[in-house]
């Protein structure tokens, strides 16, 4: 069981470039999330998905798009990267519908620098 | 405007001492309050969580105290160990733990 995996681990982009971050989970979780972590600000929710084919905006969605074509994968896209998007990005998944635990399981993170 | 305010930003505790981290929230609709622990270079991991129908929850050396009327909750780490040195985040949510709102984090260092 790999849990939640993220690709890539590190990336440097120039302003205006685009990229996609991939998150995969093997726990058959219904819910998946993308967060960004910045010093002194904790983690902030970018977008989330409550099931295959559905996505919704979180607290800081501007400049990002997401897709959930398969239950196990959740993609985060940056169409035109800006220096303000320099951050560590975390993916998480959970299965609250099972009624036992609301725990979110986090991946190891992707460190993105936009120059 | 941060919906969950966490303090202190950093904390140094002697080995064997008690570490206390506090959080306050405004949204009375929050019904799930977890604490996450994060080691450098890793993703956060759930440490302990509480629902508002109880005032305290204990798991080993970790205890959450919850004060619904004051809209505050805190994490107590008893007999703190160097291995507890990490960043701790409080969080809150509605909707079955969906849409977590995190505090800013507390960097804990336990000196041996």
mmCIF file of N, CA, C and O in Angstrom, chain B residues 15-103:
data_model
loop_
_atom_site.group_PDB
_atom_site.id
_atom_site.type_symbol
_atom_site.label_atom_id
_atom_site.label_comp_id
_atom_site.label_asym_id
_atom_site.label_seq_id
_atom_site.Cartn_x
_atom_site.Cartn_y
_atom_site.Cartn_z
ATOM 1 N N UNK B 15 12.748 18.035 27.809
ATOM 2 C CA UNK B 15 12.329 16.633 27.816
ATOM 3 C C UNK B 15 11.618 16.310 29.122
ATOM 4 O O UNK B 15 12.097 16.661 30.209
ATOM 5 N N UNK B 16 10.467 15.648 28.998
ATOM 6 C CA UNK B 16 9.687 15.308 30.173
ATOM 7 C C UNK B 16 8.659 16.353 30.562
ATOM 8 O O UNK B 16 7.790 16.092 31.405
ATOM 9 N N UNK B 17 8.733 17.507 29.957
ATOM 10 C CA UNK B 17 7.799 18.582 30.272
ATOM 11 C C UNK B 17 6.486 18.450 29.512
ATOM 12 O O UNK B 17 6.275 17.506 28.741
ATOM 13 N N UNK B 18 5.604 19.406 29.746
ATOM 14 C CA UNK B 18 4.293 19.416 29.074
ATOM 15 C C UNK B 18 4.302 20.495 27.994
ATOM 16 O O UNK B 18 4.638 21.650 28.259
ATOM 17 N N UNK B 19 3.921 20.110 26.798
ATOM 18 C CA UNK B 19 3.784 21.065 25.688
ATOM 19 C C UNK B 19 2.301 21.388 25.539
ATOM 20 O O UNK B 19 1.467 20.480 25.515
ATOM 21 N N UNK B 20 1.997 22.672 25.422
ATOM 22 C CA UNK B 20 0.594 23.089 25.271
ATOM 23 C C UNK B 20 0.477 24.037 24.086
ATOM 24 O O UNK B 20 1.193 25.037 24.006
ATOM 25 N N UNK B 21 -0.413 23.688 23.165
ATOM 26 C CA UNK B 21 -0.666 24.510 21.975
ATOM 27 C C UNK B 21 -2.152 24.832 21.951
ATOM 28 O O UNK B 21 -2.981 23.948 22.179
ATOM 29 N N UNK B 22 -2.470 26.090 21.687
ATOM 30 C CA UNK B 22 -3.851 26.541 21.760
ATOM 31 C C UNK B 22 -4.391 26.983 20.413
ATOM 32 O O UNK B 22 -3.647 27.520 19.583
ATOM 33 N N UNK B 23 -5.688 26.765 20.225
ATOM 34 C CA UNK B 23 -6.358 27.229 19.018
ATOM 35 C C UNK B 23 -7.716 27.812 19.363
ATOM 36 O O UNK B 23 -8.367 27.352 20.305
ATOM 37 N N UNK B 24 -8.122 28.819 18.600
ATOM 38 C CA UNK B 24 -9.422 29.448 18.774
ATOM 39 C C UNK B 24 -10.098 29.551 17.414
ATOM 40 O O UNK B 24 -9.429 29.728 16.396
ATOM 41 N N UNK B 25 -11.412 29.423 17.408
ATOM 42 C CA UNK B 25 -12.143 29.490 16.143
ATOM 43 C C UNK B 25 -13.362 30.383 16.303
ATOM 44 O O UNK B 25 -13.794 30.686 17.424
ATOM 45 N N UNK B 26 -13.910 30.795 15.174
ATOM 46 C CA UNK B 26 -15.074 31.670 15.184
ATOM 47 C C UNK B 26 -16.348 30.986 14.686
ATOM 48 O O UNK B 26 -17.431 31.245 15.167
ATOM 49 N N UNK B 27 -16.186 30.099 13.718
ATOM 50 C CA UNK B 27 -17.348 29.501 13.055
ATOM 51 C C UNK B 27 -17.986 28.427 13.934
ATOM 52 O O UNK B 27 -17.423 27.349 14.126
ATOM 53 N N UNK B 28 -19.163 28.701 14.470
ATOM 54 C CA UNK B 28 -19.810 27.754 15.378
ATOM 55 C C UNK B 28 -20.352 26.525 14.647
ATOM 56 O O UNK B 28 -20.811 25.580 15.272
ATOM 57 N N UNK B 29 -20.284 26.529 13.316
ATOM 58 C CA UNK B 29 -20.721 25.361 12.545
ATOM 59 C C UNK B 29 -19.651 24.276 12.478
ATOM 60 O O UNK B 29 -19.933 23.144 12.084
ATOM 61 N N UNK B 30 -18.439 24.602 12.868
ATOM 62 C CA UNK B 30 -17.382 23.580 12.881
ATOM 63 C C UNK B 30 -17.789 22.447 13.812
ATOM 64 O O UNK B 30 -18.251 22.673 14.938
ATOM 65 N N UNK B 31 -17.601 21.207 13.343
ATOM 66 C CA UNK B 31 -17.985 20.078 14.182
ATOM 67 C C UNK B 31 -16.920 18.984 14.228
ATOM 68 O O UNK B 31 -17.189 17.853 14.651
ATOM 69 N N UNK B 32 -15.754 19.294 13.802
ATOM 70 C CA UNK B 32 -14.668 18.314 13.802
ATOM 71 C C UNK B 32 -13.368 19.079 13.971
ATOM 72 O O UNK B 32 -13.105 20.037 13.233
ATOM 73 N N UNK B 33 -12.555 18.679 14.955
ATOM 74 C CA UNK B 33 -11.349 19.440 15.311
ATOM 75 C C UNK B 33 -10.165 18.477 15.434
ATOM 76 O O UNK B 33 -9.939 17.871 16.468
ATOM 77 N N UNK B 34 -9.385 18.334 14.351
ATOM 78 C CA UNK B 34 -8.218 17.454 14.401
ATOM 79 C C UNK B 34 -6.927 18.226 14.668
ATOM 80 O O UNK B 34 -6.844 19.440 14.449
ATOM 81 N N UNK B 35 -5.941 17.495 15.127
ATOM 82 C CA UNK B 35 -4.579 17.995 15.211
ATOM 83 C C UNK B 35 -3.716 17.132 14.299
ATOM 84 O O UNK B 35 -3.796 15.906 14.342
ATOM 85 N N UNK B 36 -2.887 17.808 13.498
ATOM 86 C CA UNK B 36 -1.977 17.108 12.608
ATOM 87 C C UNK B 36 -0.535 17.397 13.026
ATOM 88 O O UNK B 36 -0.213 18.505 13.479
ATOM 89 N N UNK B 37 0.316 16.401 12.836
ATOM 90 C CA UNK B 37 1.739 16.498 13.160
ATOM 91 C C UNK B 37 2.517 16.389 11.853
ATOM 92 O O UNK B 37 2.220 15.519 11.017
ATOM 93 N N UNK B 38 3.501 17.262 11.682
ATOM 94 C CA UNK B 38 4.281 17.234 10.449
ATOM 95 C C UNK B 38 5.763 17.289 10.766
ATOM 96 O O UNK B 38 6.235 18.222 11.437
ATOM 97 N N UNK B 39 6.506 16.305 10.264
ATOM 98 C CA UNK B 39 7.961 16.298 10.372
ATOM 99 C C UNK B 39 8.552 16.923 9.114
ATOM 100 O O UNK B 39 7.931 16.895 8.042
ATOM 101 N N UNK B 40 9.761 17.481 9.219
ATOM 102 C CA UNK B 40 10.371 18.160 8.069
ATOM 103 C C UNK B 40 10.432 17.271 6.836
ATOM 104 O O UNK B 40 10.819 16.105 6.915
ATOM 105 N N UNK B 41 9.998 17.810 5.696
ATOM 106 C CA UNK B 41 10.054 17.072 4.452
ATOM 107 C C UNK B 41 8.951 16.043 4.264
ATOM 108 O O UNK B 41 8.962 15.290 3.277
ATOM 109 N N UNK B 42 8.008 15.994 5.194
ATOM 110 C CA UNK B 42 6.920 15.011 5.131
ATOM 111 C C UNK B 42 5.579 15.711 5.060
ATOM 112 O O UNK B 42 5.458 16.904 5.359
ATOM 113 N N UNK B 43 4.555 14.947 4.688
ATOM 114 C CA UNK B 43 3.209 15.484 4.747
ATOM 115 C C UNK B 43 2.658 15.391 6.164
ATOM 116 O O UNK B 43 3.135 14.602 6.977
ATOM 117 N N UNK B 44 1.647 16.220 6.486
ATOM 118 C CA UNK B 44 1.029 16.136 7.811
ATOM 119 C C UNK B 44 0.373 14.771 8.022
ATOM 120 O O UNK B 44 -0.075 14.128 7.059
ATOM 121 N N UNK B 45 0.302 14.355 9.277
ATOM 122 C CA UNK B 45 -0.358 13.100 9.635
ATOM 123 C C UNK B 45 -1.251 13.348 10.833
ATOM 124 O O UNK B 45 -0.868 14.072 11.763
ATOM 125 N N UNK B 46 -2.444 12.747 10.806
ATOM 126 C CA UNK B 46 -3.392 12.949 11.905
ATOM 127 C C UNK B 46 -2.818 12.409 13.211
ATOM 128 O O UNK B 46 -2.338 11.276 13.290
ATOM 129 N N UNK B 47 -2.907 13.248 14.238
ATOM 130 C CA UNK B 47 -2.419 12.874 15.571
ATOM 131 C C UNK B 47 -3.584 12.462 16.462
ATOM 132 O O UNK B 47 -3.601 11.395 17.060
ATOM 133 N N UNK B 48 -4.574 13.322 16.552
ATOM 134 C CA UNK B 48 -5.723 13.087 17.406
ATOM 135 C C UNK B 48 -6.814 14.069 16.972
ATOM 136 O O UNK B 48 -6.516 15.136 16.434
ATOM 137 N N UNK B 49 -8.075 13.695 17.187
ATOM 138 C CA UNK B 49 -9.181 14.569 16.763
ATOM 139 C C UNK B 49 -10.315 14.471 17.770
ATOM 140 O O UNK B 49 -10.426 13.477 18.510
ATOM 141 N N UNK B 50 -11.167 15.497 17.786
ATOM 142 C CA UNK B 50 -12.266 15.534 18.737
ATOM 143 C C UNK B 50 -13.508 16.097 18.059
ATOM 144 O O UNK B 50 -13.408 16.907 17.126
ATOM 145 N N UNK B 51 -14.676 15.649 18.497
ATOM 146 C CA UNK B 51 -15.944 16.215 18.078
ATOM 147 C C UNK B 51 -16.444 17.072 19.230
ATOM 148 O O UNK B 51 -16.096 16.846 20.395
ATOM 149 N N UNK B 52 -17.312 18.054 18.989
ATOM 150 C CA UNK B 52 -17.712 18.999 20.043
ATOM 151 C C UNK B 52 -18.640 18.432 21.103
ATOM 152 O O UNK B 52 -19.007 19.157 22.039
ATOM 153 N N UNK B 53 -19.013 17.172 21.012
ATOM 154 C CA UNK B 53 -19.894 16.615 22.040
ATOM 155 C C UNK B 53 -19.124 16.105 23.264
ATOM 156 O O UNK B 53 -19.735 15.660 24.230
ATOM 157 N N UNK B 54 -17.783 16.180 23.221
ATOM 158 C CA UNK B 54 -16.987 15.806 24.391
ATOM 159 C C UNK B 54 -16.026 16.949 24.710
ATOM 160 O O UNK B 54 -15.668 17.735 23.842
ATOM 161 N N UNK B 55 -15.585 17.031 25.966
ATOM 162 C CA UNK B 55 -14.719 18.137 26.379
ATOM 163 C C UNK B 55 -13.244 17.740 26.404
ATOM 164 O O UNK B 55 -12.371 18.603 26.485
ATOM 165 N N UNK B 56 -12.985 16.449 26.333
ATOM 166 C CA UNK B 56 -11.594 16.014 26.382
ATOM 167 C C UNK B 56 -11.454 14.648 25.708
ATOM 168 O O UNK B 56 -12.343 13.804 25.799
ATOM 169 N N UNK B 57 -10.318 14.480 25.050
ATOM 170 C CA UNK B 57 -10.006 13.175 24.457
ATOM 171 C C UNK B 57 -8.528 12.913 24.652
ATOM 172 O O UNK B 57 -7.704 13.792 24.399
ATOM 173 N N UNK B 58 -8.223 11.710 25.115
ATOM 174 C CA UNK B 58 -6.836 11.369 25.416
ATOM 175 C C UNK B 58 -6.423 10.143 24.628
ATOM 176 O O UNK B 58 -7.145 9.149 24.579
ATOM 177 N N UNK B 59 -5.245 10.226 24.026
ATOM 178 C CA UNK B 59 -4.656 9.080 23.349
ATOM 179 C C UNK B 59 -3.180 9.044 23.712
ATOM 180 O O UNK B 59 -2.380 9.833 23.211
ATOM 181 N N UNK B 60 -2.848 8.140 24.614
ATOM 182 C CA UNK B 60 -1.460 8.035 25.078
ATOM 183 C C UNK B 60 -1.029 9.313 25.776
ATOM 184 O O UNK B 60 -1.685 9.784 26.701
ATOM 185 N N UNK B 61 0.056 9.926 25.285
ATOM 186 C CA UNK B 61 0.562 11.156 25.911
ATOM 187 C C UNK B 61 -0.124 12.415 25.358
ATOM 188 O O UNK B 61 0.171 13.523 25.819
ATOM 189 N N UNK B 62 -1.004 12.251 24.401
ATOM 190 C CA UNK B 62 -1.636 13.386 23.726
ATOM 191 C C UNK B 62 -3.086 13.547 24.179
ATOM 192 O O UNK B 62 -3.850 12.582 24.185
ATOM 193 N N UNK B 63 -3.448 14.779 24.545
ATOM 194 C CA UNK B 63 -4.800 15.078 25.008
ATOM 195 C C UNK B 63 -5.307 16.335 24.310
ATOM 196 O O UNK B 63 -4.570 17.324 24.192
ATOM 197 N N UNK B 64 -6.538 16.273 23.831
ATOM 198 C CA UNK B 64 -7.216 17.479 23.345
ATOM 199 C C UNK B 64 -8.199 17.914 24.422
ATOM 200 O O UNK B 64 -9.008 17.100 24.895
ATOM 201 N N UNK B 65 -8.143 19.203 24.771
ATOM 202 C CA UNK B 65 -9.160 19.800 25.625
ATOM 203 C C UNK B 65 -10.001 20.730 24.776
ATOM 204 O O UNK B 65 -9.463 21.519 23.985
ATOM 205 N N UNK B 66 -11.314 20.637 24.925
ATOM 206 C CA UNK B 66 -12.218 21.395 24.050
ATOM 207 C C UNK B 66 -13.183 22.205 24.902
ATOM 208 O O UNK B 66 -13.829 21.670 25.809
ATOM 209 N N UNK B 67 -13.271 23.500 24.645
ATOM 210 C CA UNK B 67 -14.178 24.393 25.362
ATOM 211 C C UNK B 67 -15.122 25.025 24.346
ATOM 212 O O UNK B 67 -14.774 25.997 23.677
ATOM 213 N N UNK B 68 -16.312 24.445 24.244
ATOM 214 C CA UNK B 68 -17.250 24.882 23.210
ATOM 215 C C UNK B 68 -17.724 26.317 23.430
ATOM 216 O O UNK B 68 -17.830 27.105 22.492
ATOM 217 N N UNK B 69 -17.984 26.685 24.678
ATOM 218 C CA UNK B 69 -18.506 28.026 24.951
ATOM 219 C C UNK B 69 -17.469 29.097 24.624
ATOM 220 O O UNK B 69 -17.798 30.192 24.159
ATOM 221 N N UNK B 70 -16.199 28.794 24.856
ATOM 222 C CA UNK B 70 -15.130 29.749 24.574
ATOM 223 C C UNK B 70 -14.637 29.640 23.138
ATOM 224 O O UNK B 70 -13.832 30.475 22.688
ATOM 225 N N UNK B 71 -15.098 28.623 22.410
ATOM 226 C CA UNK B 71 -14.645 28.357 21.042
ATOM 227 C C UNK B 71 -13.125 28.225 21.002
ATOM 228 O O UNK B 71 -12.439 28.859 20.192
ATOM 229 N N UNK B 72 -12.626 27.374 21.917
ATOM 230 C CA UNK B 72 -11.188 27.133 21.979
ATOM 231 C C UNK B 72 -10.922 25.652 22.168
ATOM 232 O O UNK B 72 -11.737 24.932 22.754
ATOM 233 N N UNK B 73 -9.786 25.205 21.659
ATOM 234 C CA UNK B 73 -9.348 23.850 21.922
ATOM 235 C C UNK B 73 -7.824 23.831 21.961
ATOM 236 O O UNK B 73 -7.167 24.717 21.397
ATOM 237 N N UNK B 74 -7.294 22.879 22.698
ATOM 238 C CA UNK B 74 -5.852 22.861 22.878
ATOM 239 C C UNK B 74 -5.316 21.431 22.844
ATOM 240 O O UNK B 74 -6.041 20.474 23.104
ATOM 241 N N UNK B 75 -4.049 21.332 22.521
ATOM 242 C CA UNK B 75 -3.330 20.061 22.507
ATOM 243 C C UNK B 75 -2.326 20.078 23.649
ATOM 244 O O UNK B 75 -1.552 21.023 23.785
ATOM 245 N N UNK B 76 -2.367 19.036 24.462
ATOM 246 C CA UNK B 76 -1.396 18.867 25.540
ATOM 247 C C UNK B 76 -0.569 17.625 25.248
ATOM 248 O O UNK B 76 -1.139 16.552 24.990
ATOM 249 N N UNK B 77 0.750 17.777 25.271
ATOM 250 C CA UNK B 77 1.646 16.636 25.096
ATOM 251 C C UNK B 77 2.356 16.428 26.425
ATOM 252 O O UNK B 77 3.165 17.263 26.853
ATOM 253 N N UNK B 78 2.011 15.351 27.088
ATOM 254 C CA UNK B 78 2.617 15.037 28.381
ATOM 255 C C UNK B 78 3.958 14.338 28.162
ATOM 256 O O UNK B 78 4.148 13.661 27.145
ATOM 257 N N UNK B 79 4.851 14.494 29.135
ATOM 258 C CA UNK B 79 6.151 13.809 29.073
ATOM 259 C C UNK B 79 6.770 13.986 27.681
ATOM 260 O O UNK B 79 7.119 13.004 27.004
ATOM 261 N N UNK B 80 6.899 15.223 27.252
ATOM 262 C CA UNK B 80 7.381 15.508 25.898
ATOM 263 C C UNK B 80 8.758 14.891 25.661
ATOM 264 O O UNK B 80 9.635 14.895 26.536
ATOM 265 N N UNK B 81 8.932 14.343 24.459
ATOM 266 C CA UNK B 81 10.162 13.667 24.075
ATOM 267 C C UNK B 81 10.800 14.355 22.857
ATOM 268 O O UNK B 81 10.084 14.961 22.053
ATOM 269 N N UNK B 82 12.112 14.216 22.689
ATOM 270 C CA UNK B 82 12.759 14.816 21.506
ATOM 271 C C UNK B 82 12.109 14.377 20.193
ATOM 272 O O UNK B 82 12.058 15.143 19.235
ATOM 273 N N UNK B 83 11.617 13.164 20.143
ATOM 274 C CA UNK B 83 10.937 12.661 18.952
ATOM 275 C C UNK B 83 9.622 13.350 18.662
ATOM 276 O O UNK B 83 9.067 13.196 17.568
ATOM 277 N N UNK B 84 9.119 14.148 19.628
ATOM 278 C CA UNK B 84 7.898 14.925 19.407
ATOM 279 C C UNK B 84 8.201 16.232 18.677
ATOM 280 O O UNK B 84 7.265 16.948 18.293
ATOM 281 N N UNK B 85 9.466 16.560 18.515
ATOM 282 C CA UNK B 85 9.843 17.798 17.828
ATOM 283 C C UNK B 85 9.320 17.757 16.392
ATOM 284 O O UNK B 85 9.700 16.882 15.594
ATOM 285 N N UNK B 86 8.437 18.683 16.084
ATOM 286 C CA UNK B 86 7.737 18.690 14.795
ATOM 287 C C UNK B 86 6.915 19.971 14.731
ATOM 288 O O UNK B 86 6.898 20.763 15.675
ATOM 289 N N UNK B 87 6.219 20.150 13.616
ATOM 290 C CA UNK B 87 5.250 21.241 13.506
ATOM 291 C C UNK B 87 3.854 20.657 13.724
ATOM 292 O O UNK B 87 3.511 19.620 13.148
ATOM 293 N N UNK B 88 3.074 21.331 14.544
ATOM 294 C CA UNK B 88 1.729 20.877 14.871
ATOM 295 C C UNK B 88 0.707 21.871 14.334
ATOM 296 O O UNK B 88 0.845 23.085 14.517
ATOM 297 N N UNK B 89 -0.300 21.334 13.683
ATOM 298 C CA UNK B 89 -1.372 22.152 13.129
ATOM 299 C C UNK B 89 -2.696 21.757 13.760
ATOM 300 O O UNK B 89 -3.046 20.571 13.781
ATOM 301 N N UNK B 90 -3.452 22.739 14.237
ATOM 302 C CA UNK B 90 -4.835 22.479 14.562
ATOM 303 C C UNK B 90 -5.660 22.765 13.308
ATOM 304 O O UNK B 90 -5.200 23.451 12.398
ATOM 305 N N UNK B 91 -6.853 22.214 13.274
ATOM 306 C CA UNK B 91 -7.727 22.425 12.128
ATOM 307 C C UNK B 91 -9.173 22.289 12.582
ATOM 308 O O UNK B 91 -9.455 21.818 13.692
ATOM 309 N N UNK B 92 -10.068 22.705 11.722
ATOM 310 C CA UNK B 92 -11.489 22.597 12.018
ATOM 311 C C UNK B 92 -12.242 22.440 10.715
ATOM 312 O O UNK B 92 -11.780 22.896 9.661
ATOM 313 N N UNK B 93 -13.398 21.798 10.785
ATOM 314 C CA UNK B 93 -14.203 21.650 9.567
ATOM 315 C C UNK B 93 -15.650 21.342 9.904
ATOM 316 O O UNK B 93 -15.999 20.998 11.033
ATOM 317 N N UNK B 94 -16.474 21.480 8.902
ATOM 318 C CA UNK B 94 -17.817 20.944 8.909
ATOM 319 C C UNK B 94 -17.834 19.826 7.880
ATOM 320 O O UNK B 94 -16.785 19.421 7.387
ATOM 321 N N UNK B 95 -18.936 19.300 7.547
ATOM 322 C CA UNK B 95 -19.084 18.385 6.405
ATOM 323 C C UNK B 95 -18.178 17.153 6.455
ATOM 324 O O UNK B 95 -17.400 16.899 5.552
ATOM 325 N N UNK B 96 -18.273 16.404 7.535
ATOM 326 C CA UNK B 96 -17.571 15.127 7.623
ATOM 327 C C UNK B 96 -16.061 15.266 7.447
ATOM 328 O O UNK B 96 -15.417 14.432 6.820
ATOM 329 N N UNK B 97 -15.481 16.330 7.980
ATOM 330 C CA UNK B 97 -14.044 16.488 7.883
ATOM 331 C C UNK B 97 -13.578 17.002 6.549
ATOM 332 O O UNK B 97 -12.377 17.122 6.298
ATOM 333 N N UNK B 98 -14.514 17.323 5.680
ATOM 334 C CA UNK B 98 -14.185 17.907 4.398
ATOM 335 C C UNK B 98 -13.810 19.374 4.610
ATOM 336 O O UNK B 98 -14.160 19.964 5.620
ATOM 337 N N UNK B 99 -13.083 19.966 3.694
ATOM 338 C CA UNK B 99 -12.778 21.396 3.725
ATOM 339 C C UNK B 99 -12.171 21.819 5.063
ATOM 340 O O UNK B 99 -12.670 22.715 5.736
ATOM 341 N N UNK B 100 -11.087 21.168 5.437
ATOM 342 C CA UNK B 100 -10.382 21.530 6.661
ATOM 343 C C UNK B 100 -9.832 22.948 6.567
ATOM 344 O O UNK B 100 -9.265 23.340 5.551
ATOM 345 N N UNK B 101 -9.974 23.697 7.669
ATOM 346 C CA UNK B 101 -9.358 25.015 7.812
ATOM 347 C C UNK B 101 -8.264 24.858 8.857
ATOM 348 O O UNK B 101 -8.539 24.462 9.995
ATOM 349 N N UNK B 102 -7.030 25.160 8.471
ATOM 350 C CA UNK B 102 -5.886 24.925 9.344
ATOM 351 C C UNK B 102 -5.461 26.196 10.065
ATOM 352 O O UNK B 102 -5.580 27.311 9.542
ATOM 353 N N UNK B 103 -4.906 26.014 11.264
ATOM 354 C CA UNK B 103 -4.196 27.089 11.924
ATOM 355 C C UNK B 103 -2.827 27.264 11.277
ATOM 356 O O UNK B 103 -2.428 26.472 10.419
#
